[in-house]
Coordinates of C-alpha atoms and ligand atoms in Angstrom, one line a residue:
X7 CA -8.5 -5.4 -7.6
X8 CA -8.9 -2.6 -9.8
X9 CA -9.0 1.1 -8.3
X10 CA -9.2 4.4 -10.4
X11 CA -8.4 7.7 -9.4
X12 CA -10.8 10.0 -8.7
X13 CA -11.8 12.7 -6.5
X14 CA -12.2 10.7 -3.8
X15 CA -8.3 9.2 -4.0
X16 CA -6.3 10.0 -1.1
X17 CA -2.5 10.3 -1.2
X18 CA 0.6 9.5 0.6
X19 CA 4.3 10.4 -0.4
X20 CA 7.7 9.4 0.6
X21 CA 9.7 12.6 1.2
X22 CA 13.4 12.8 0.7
X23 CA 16.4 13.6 -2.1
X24 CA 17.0 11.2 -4.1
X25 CA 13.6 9.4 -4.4
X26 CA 14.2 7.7 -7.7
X27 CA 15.6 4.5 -6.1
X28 CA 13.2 4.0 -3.7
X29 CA 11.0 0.6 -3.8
X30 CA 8.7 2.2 -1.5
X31 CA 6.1 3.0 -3.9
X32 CA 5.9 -0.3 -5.8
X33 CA 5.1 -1.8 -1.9
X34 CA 2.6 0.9 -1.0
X35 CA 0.4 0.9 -5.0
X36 CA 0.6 -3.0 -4.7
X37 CA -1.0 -3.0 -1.0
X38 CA -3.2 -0.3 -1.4
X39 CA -5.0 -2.6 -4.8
X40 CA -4.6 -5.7 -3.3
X41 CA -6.3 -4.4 -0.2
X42 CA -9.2 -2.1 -2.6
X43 CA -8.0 0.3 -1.2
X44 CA -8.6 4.0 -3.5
X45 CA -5.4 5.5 -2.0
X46 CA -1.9 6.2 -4.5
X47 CA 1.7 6.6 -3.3
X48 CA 3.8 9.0 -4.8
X49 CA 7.9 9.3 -4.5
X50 CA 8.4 13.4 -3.7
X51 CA 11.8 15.2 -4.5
X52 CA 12.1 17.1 -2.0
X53 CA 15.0 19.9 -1.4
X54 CA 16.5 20.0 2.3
X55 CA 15.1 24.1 2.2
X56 CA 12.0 23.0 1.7
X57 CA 11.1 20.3 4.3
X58 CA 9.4 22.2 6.7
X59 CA 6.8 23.7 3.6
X60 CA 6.7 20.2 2.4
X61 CA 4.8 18.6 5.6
X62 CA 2.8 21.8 5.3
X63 CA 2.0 20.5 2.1
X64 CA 1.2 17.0 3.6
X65 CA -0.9 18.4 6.7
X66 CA -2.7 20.9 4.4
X67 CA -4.0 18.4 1.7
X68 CA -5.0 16.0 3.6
X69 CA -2.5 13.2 3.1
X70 CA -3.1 9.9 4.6
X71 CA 0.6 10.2 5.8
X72 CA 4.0 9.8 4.6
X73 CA 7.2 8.0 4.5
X74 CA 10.8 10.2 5.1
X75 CA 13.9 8.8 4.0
X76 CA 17.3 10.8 3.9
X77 CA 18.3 13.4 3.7
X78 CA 15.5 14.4 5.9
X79 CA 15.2 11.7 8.5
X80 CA 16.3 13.8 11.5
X81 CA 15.5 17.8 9.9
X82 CA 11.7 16.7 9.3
X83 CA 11.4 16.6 13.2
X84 CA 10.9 20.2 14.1
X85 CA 8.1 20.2 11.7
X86 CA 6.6 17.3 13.5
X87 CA 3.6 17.6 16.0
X88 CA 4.4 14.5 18.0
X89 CA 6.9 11.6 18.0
X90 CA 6.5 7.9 19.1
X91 CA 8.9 7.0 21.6
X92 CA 11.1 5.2 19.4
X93 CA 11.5 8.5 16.8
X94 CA 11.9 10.1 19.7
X95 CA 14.7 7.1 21.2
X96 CA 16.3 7.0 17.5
X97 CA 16.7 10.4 16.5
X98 CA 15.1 10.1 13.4
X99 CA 11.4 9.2 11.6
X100 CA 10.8 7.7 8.5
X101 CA 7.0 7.4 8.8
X102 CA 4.8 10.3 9.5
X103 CA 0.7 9.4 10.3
X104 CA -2.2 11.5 11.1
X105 CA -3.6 11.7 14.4
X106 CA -6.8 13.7 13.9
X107 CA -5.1 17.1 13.3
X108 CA -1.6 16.2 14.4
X109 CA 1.2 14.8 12.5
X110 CA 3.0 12.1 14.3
X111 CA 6.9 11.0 13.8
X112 CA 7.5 7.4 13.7
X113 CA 10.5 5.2 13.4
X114 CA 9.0 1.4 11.4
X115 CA 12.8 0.2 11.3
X116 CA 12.6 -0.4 14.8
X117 CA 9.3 -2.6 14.6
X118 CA 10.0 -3.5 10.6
X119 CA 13.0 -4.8 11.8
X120 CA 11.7 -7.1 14.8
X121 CA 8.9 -8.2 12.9
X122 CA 11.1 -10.7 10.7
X123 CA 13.3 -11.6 13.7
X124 CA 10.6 -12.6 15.7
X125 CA 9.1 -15.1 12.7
X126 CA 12.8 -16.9 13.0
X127 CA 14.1 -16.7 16.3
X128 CA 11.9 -17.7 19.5
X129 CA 13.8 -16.5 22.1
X130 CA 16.7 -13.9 21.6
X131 CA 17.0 -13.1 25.4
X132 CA 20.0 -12.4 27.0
X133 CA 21.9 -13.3 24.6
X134 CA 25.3 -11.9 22.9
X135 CA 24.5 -9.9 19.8
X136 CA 26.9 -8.6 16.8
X137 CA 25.7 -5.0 14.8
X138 CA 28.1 -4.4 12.3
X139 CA 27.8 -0.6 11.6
X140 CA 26.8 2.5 13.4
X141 CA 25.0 4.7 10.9
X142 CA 21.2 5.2 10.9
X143 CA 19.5 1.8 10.4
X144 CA 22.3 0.7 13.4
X145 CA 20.8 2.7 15.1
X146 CA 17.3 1.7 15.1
X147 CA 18.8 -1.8 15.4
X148 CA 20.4 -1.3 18.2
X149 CA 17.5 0.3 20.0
X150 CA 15.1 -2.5 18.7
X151 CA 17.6 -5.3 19.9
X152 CA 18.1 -3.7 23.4
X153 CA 14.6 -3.3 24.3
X154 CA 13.5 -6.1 23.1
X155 CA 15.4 -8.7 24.1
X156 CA 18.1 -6.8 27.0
X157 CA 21.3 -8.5 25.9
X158 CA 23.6 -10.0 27.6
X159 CA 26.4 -7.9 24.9
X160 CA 25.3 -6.2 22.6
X161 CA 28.7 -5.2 20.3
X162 CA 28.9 -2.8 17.7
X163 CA 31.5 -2.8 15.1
X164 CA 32.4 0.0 13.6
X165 CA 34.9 1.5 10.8
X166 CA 34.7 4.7 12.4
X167 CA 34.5 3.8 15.8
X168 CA 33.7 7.0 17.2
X169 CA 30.4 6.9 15.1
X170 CA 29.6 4.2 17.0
X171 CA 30.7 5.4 20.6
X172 CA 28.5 8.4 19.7
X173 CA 25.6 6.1 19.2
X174 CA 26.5 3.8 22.4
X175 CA 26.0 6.9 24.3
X176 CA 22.8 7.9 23.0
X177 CA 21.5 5.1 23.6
X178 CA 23.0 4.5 27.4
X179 CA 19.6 5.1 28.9
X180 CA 18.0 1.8 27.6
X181 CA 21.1 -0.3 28.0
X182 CA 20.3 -1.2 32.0
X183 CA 22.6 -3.9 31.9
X184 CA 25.5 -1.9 30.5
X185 CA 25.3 -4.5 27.5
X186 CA 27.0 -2.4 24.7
X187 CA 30.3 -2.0 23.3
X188 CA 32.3 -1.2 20.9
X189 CA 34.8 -2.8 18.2
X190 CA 36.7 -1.8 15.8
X191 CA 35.8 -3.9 12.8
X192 CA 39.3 -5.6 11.8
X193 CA 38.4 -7.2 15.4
X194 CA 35.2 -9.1 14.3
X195 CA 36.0 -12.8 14.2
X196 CA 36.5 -13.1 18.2
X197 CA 33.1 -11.0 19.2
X198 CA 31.1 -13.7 16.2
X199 CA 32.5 -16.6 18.4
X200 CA 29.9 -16.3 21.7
X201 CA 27.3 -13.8 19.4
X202 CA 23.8 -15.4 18.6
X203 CA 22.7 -12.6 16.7
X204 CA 24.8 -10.9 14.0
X205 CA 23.7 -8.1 12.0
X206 CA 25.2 -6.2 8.9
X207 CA 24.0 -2.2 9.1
X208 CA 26.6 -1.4 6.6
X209 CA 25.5 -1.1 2.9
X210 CA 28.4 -3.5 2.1
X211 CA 26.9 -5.6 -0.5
X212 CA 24.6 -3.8 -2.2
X213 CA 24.5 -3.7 -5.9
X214 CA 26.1 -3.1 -7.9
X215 CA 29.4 -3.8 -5.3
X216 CA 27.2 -7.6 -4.5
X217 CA 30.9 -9.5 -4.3
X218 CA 31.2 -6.9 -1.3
X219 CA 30.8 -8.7 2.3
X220 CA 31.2 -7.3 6.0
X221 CA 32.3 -11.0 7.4
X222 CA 34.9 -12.0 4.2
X223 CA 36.6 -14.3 6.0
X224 CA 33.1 -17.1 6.3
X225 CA 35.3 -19.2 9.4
X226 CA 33.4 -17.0 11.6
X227 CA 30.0 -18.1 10.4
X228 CA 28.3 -21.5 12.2
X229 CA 25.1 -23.0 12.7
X230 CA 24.4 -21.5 15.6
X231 CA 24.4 -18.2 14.3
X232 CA 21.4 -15.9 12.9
X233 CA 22.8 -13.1 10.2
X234 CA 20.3 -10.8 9.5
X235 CA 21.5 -8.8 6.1
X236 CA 19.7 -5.0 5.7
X237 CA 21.0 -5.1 2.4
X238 CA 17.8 -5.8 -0.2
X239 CA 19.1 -5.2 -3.3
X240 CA 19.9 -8.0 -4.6
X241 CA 17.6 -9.7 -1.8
X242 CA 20.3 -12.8 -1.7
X243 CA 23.4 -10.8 -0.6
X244 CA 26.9 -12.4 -0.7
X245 CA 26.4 -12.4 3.0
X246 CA 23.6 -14.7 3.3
X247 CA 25.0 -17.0 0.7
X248 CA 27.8 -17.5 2.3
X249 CA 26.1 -17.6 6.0
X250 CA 23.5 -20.0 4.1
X251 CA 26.1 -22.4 2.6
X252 CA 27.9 -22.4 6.5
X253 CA 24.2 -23.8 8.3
X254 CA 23.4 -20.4 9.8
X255 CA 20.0 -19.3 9.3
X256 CA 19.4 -16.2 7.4
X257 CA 16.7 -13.2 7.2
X258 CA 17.1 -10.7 4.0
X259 CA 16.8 -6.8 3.9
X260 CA 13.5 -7.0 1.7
X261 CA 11.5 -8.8 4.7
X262 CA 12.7 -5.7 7.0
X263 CA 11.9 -3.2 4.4
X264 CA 8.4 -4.9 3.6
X265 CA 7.6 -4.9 7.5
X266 CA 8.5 -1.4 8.1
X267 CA 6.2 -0.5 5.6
X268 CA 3.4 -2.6 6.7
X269 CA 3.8 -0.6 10.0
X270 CA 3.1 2.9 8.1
X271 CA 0.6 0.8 5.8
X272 CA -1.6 0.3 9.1
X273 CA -1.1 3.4 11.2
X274 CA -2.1 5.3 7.8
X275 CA -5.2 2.8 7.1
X276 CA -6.1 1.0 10.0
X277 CA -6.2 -2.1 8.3
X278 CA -2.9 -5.0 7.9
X279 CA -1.2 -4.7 4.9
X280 CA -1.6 -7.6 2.3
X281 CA 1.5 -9.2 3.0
X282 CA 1.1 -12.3 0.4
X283 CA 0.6 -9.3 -2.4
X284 CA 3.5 -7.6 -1.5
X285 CA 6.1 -10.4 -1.6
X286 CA 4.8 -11.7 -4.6
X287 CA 5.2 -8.6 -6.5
X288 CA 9.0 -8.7 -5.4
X289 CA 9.3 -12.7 -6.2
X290 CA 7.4 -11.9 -10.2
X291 CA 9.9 -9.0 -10.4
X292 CA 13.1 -11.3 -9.6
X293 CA 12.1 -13.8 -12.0
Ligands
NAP304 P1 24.4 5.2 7.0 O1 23.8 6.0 8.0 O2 25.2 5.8 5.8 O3 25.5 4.2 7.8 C1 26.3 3.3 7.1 C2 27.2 2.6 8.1 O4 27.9 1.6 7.4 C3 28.2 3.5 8.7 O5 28.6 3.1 10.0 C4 29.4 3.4 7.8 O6 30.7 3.6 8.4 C5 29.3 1.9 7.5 N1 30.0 1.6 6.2 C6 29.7 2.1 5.0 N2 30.6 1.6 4.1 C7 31.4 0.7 4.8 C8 32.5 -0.1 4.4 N3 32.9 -0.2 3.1 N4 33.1 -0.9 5.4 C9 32.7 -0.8 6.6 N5 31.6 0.0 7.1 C10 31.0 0.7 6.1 O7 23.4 4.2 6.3 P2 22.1 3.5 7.0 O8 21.0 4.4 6.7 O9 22.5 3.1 8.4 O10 21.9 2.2 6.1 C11 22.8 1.1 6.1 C12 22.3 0.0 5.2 O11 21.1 -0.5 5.7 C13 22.0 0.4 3.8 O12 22.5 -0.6 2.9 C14 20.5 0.6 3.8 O13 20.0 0.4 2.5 C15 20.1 -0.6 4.7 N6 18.8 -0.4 5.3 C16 17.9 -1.3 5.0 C17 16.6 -1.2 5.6 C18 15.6 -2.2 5.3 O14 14.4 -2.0 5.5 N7 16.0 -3.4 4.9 C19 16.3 -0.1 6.4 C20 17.3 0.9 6.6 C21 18.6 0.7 6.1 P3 31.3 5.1 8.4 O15 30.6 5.8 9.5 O16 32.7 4.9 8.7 O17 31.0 5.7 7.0

C-alpha cells in the first residue's frame, strides 16, 4: 500500500554509531506500508556525547519510539524514564516506546529471540543448553533461555572466559537451579554431547569472514541437536549448513532479528507487524 509523507507522518529512528549497516530500516518502511501505516524509519548517527540530547530529541518531537543499537545500548539508560524487566535484567535496551509521556527501555532480543525457538522447539525444559559467546546478544540469550525454559545446564563458552564469568554472575539471581557454567571454548565438543540447545552469540561467520564457524569440527553436530545461528548476514551461515547437512534442525539470525523488531513494531503501534511482508522483502532481496 502506498503511503506519502505529510504532516501527519510520524517517525521512529534507530540510534547508534555506525548506522549505515543496519537492516533495521528496510524491516520497519516495509511493515509500516504493508500494514498502511503513515509512519517512516529513519537510521540516526548518533555521537556517544550526544545520547542523552538525542532521546530529548526523540521525547520532544514526538517520536513513535526508537530502536538503540551499539554503541549506546547500555549509556542510553540514564536518559530513560523506565525499563522493562528484562532491559533492566540485561543491562542494556535496544527498543525504546512511549508510554504516554514516559520513555520506556526495552530489550526485544530477549523475546525476538524466543519467538523463533518457540515456532521449532515444543518443549525446551530442563534441558542442557550450549551459548557459545558471552558478549551482548549472549547475554540476552542467556537470560531468555534461563527464564524460559530453567535448564537443567546452561553452559557458556567463552574465548575470554572471564567475560563470561562476569555475565554468569549477573545473571546468578535468575539461575535458581544453579544451571550455568562456564567453558573455555577449545573445550566444546564434550558440553555439545548431552546439549539440546546450542547457540552461536559470536559473530563468527558473518560476511564477509562466511567460511568462519564456532563448531569447525561438524562430529559434534547430530540430529538431536537444535543450533540457532545469530549470525544474519548471509542468512545461511556455514554453521547452519553444516548443522543442516548433519540432521540437526536449524533457526537463522534474520528470523531473530525480524521478531525483535516485530516486538518494537507493536509496542510502537499497537498493532502485529506484517510478518509475510517482511520476510518477503528479505527472500526478493536474496534472489
Ligand atoms: P559482542 O558484544 O561484541 O560479543 C561478541 C562475543 O563473541 C564475545 O564473547 C567475543 O569474545 C566473541 N567472539 C568474537 N569473535 C570471536 C572469535 N573469533 N572466536 C570466538 N569468540 C569470538 O557482540 P554481540 O552484540 O553479542 O553480537 C554477537 C553476534 O550476534 C553478532 O554477529 C551480532 O550481529 C549477532 N546478533 C544478532 C541478533 C539478531 O537479531 N539476529 C541480535 C543481536 C546480535 P571476546 O569477548 O573474547 O571478544
Amino acid at each position: 500500500m502506498e503511503v506519502s509523507v505529510d504532516a501527519r507522518t510520524r517517525l521512529a529512528a534507530l540510534i547508534g554509531d555506525p548506522v549505515e549497516h543496519s537492516l533495521s530500516p528496510l524491516i520497519h518502511n516495509t511493515a509500516f506500508r504493508a500494514a498502511g501505516l503513515n509512519h517512516v524509519y529513519l537510521a540516526l548517527r548518533v555521537d556517544p556525547s550526544a545520547v542523552e540530547t538525542a532521546v530529548h530529541g526523540l521525547r520532544a518531537l514526538h517520536f513513535l519510539g526508537a530502536n538503540v543499537t551499539a554503541p549506546h545500548k547500555q549509556t542510553v539508560i540514564p536518559a530513560l524514564d523506565e525499563l522493562t524487566p528484562q532491559a533492566a535484567a540485561v543491562g542494556a535496551v535496544n527498543a525504546i516506546a512511549r508510554r504516554g509521556d514516559r520513555l520506556v527501555g526495552d530489550n526485544t532480543d530477549v523475546t525476538g529471540f524466543l519467538a523463533p525457538l518457540l515456532e521449532v522447539a515444543d518443549d525446551l525444559r530442563g534441558t542442557r543448553m550450549l551459548v557459545i559467546g558471552a558478549g551482548g546478544a549472549a547475554r540476552a540469550v542467556a537470560y531468555a533461555l534461563l527464564t524460559a525454559f530453567q535448564p537443567e545446564h546452561l553452559t557458556l563458552a567463552a574465548r575470554t572466559p572471564t567475560r563470561a564469568e562476569g555475565l554468569a554472575s549477573d545473571l546468578s539471581k535468575f539461575d535458581e537451579h544453579g544451571a550455568l557454567g562456564i567453558l573455555p571454548t577449545d573445550e566444546l565438543i564434550g558440553a555439545m554431547k548431552s546439549a539440546t540447545l546450542v547457540v552461536n552469540a559470536t559473530p563468527l561467520g558473518t560476511h564477509p569472514n562466511v567460511e568462519s564457524t564456532p563448531l569447525p569440527d561438524v562430529r559434534g553436530i547430530s540430529p538431536d541437536h537444535i543450533i540457532y545461528d545469530l549470525v544474519y548476514n548471509p542468512d545461511e551461515t556455514r554453521l547452519l549448513r553444516d548443522a543442516a547437512a548433519r540432521g540437526a534442525r536449524v533457526i537463522g539470525g534474520l528470523d531473530m532479528l525480524i521478531a525483535q523488531a516485530a516486538a518494537a513494531f507493536e509496542q510502537w503501534t499497537g498493532t502485529k507487524m506484517p510478518m509475510d511482508a517482511v520476510r518477503r522483502v528479505f527472500r526478493e532481496r536474496d534472489r
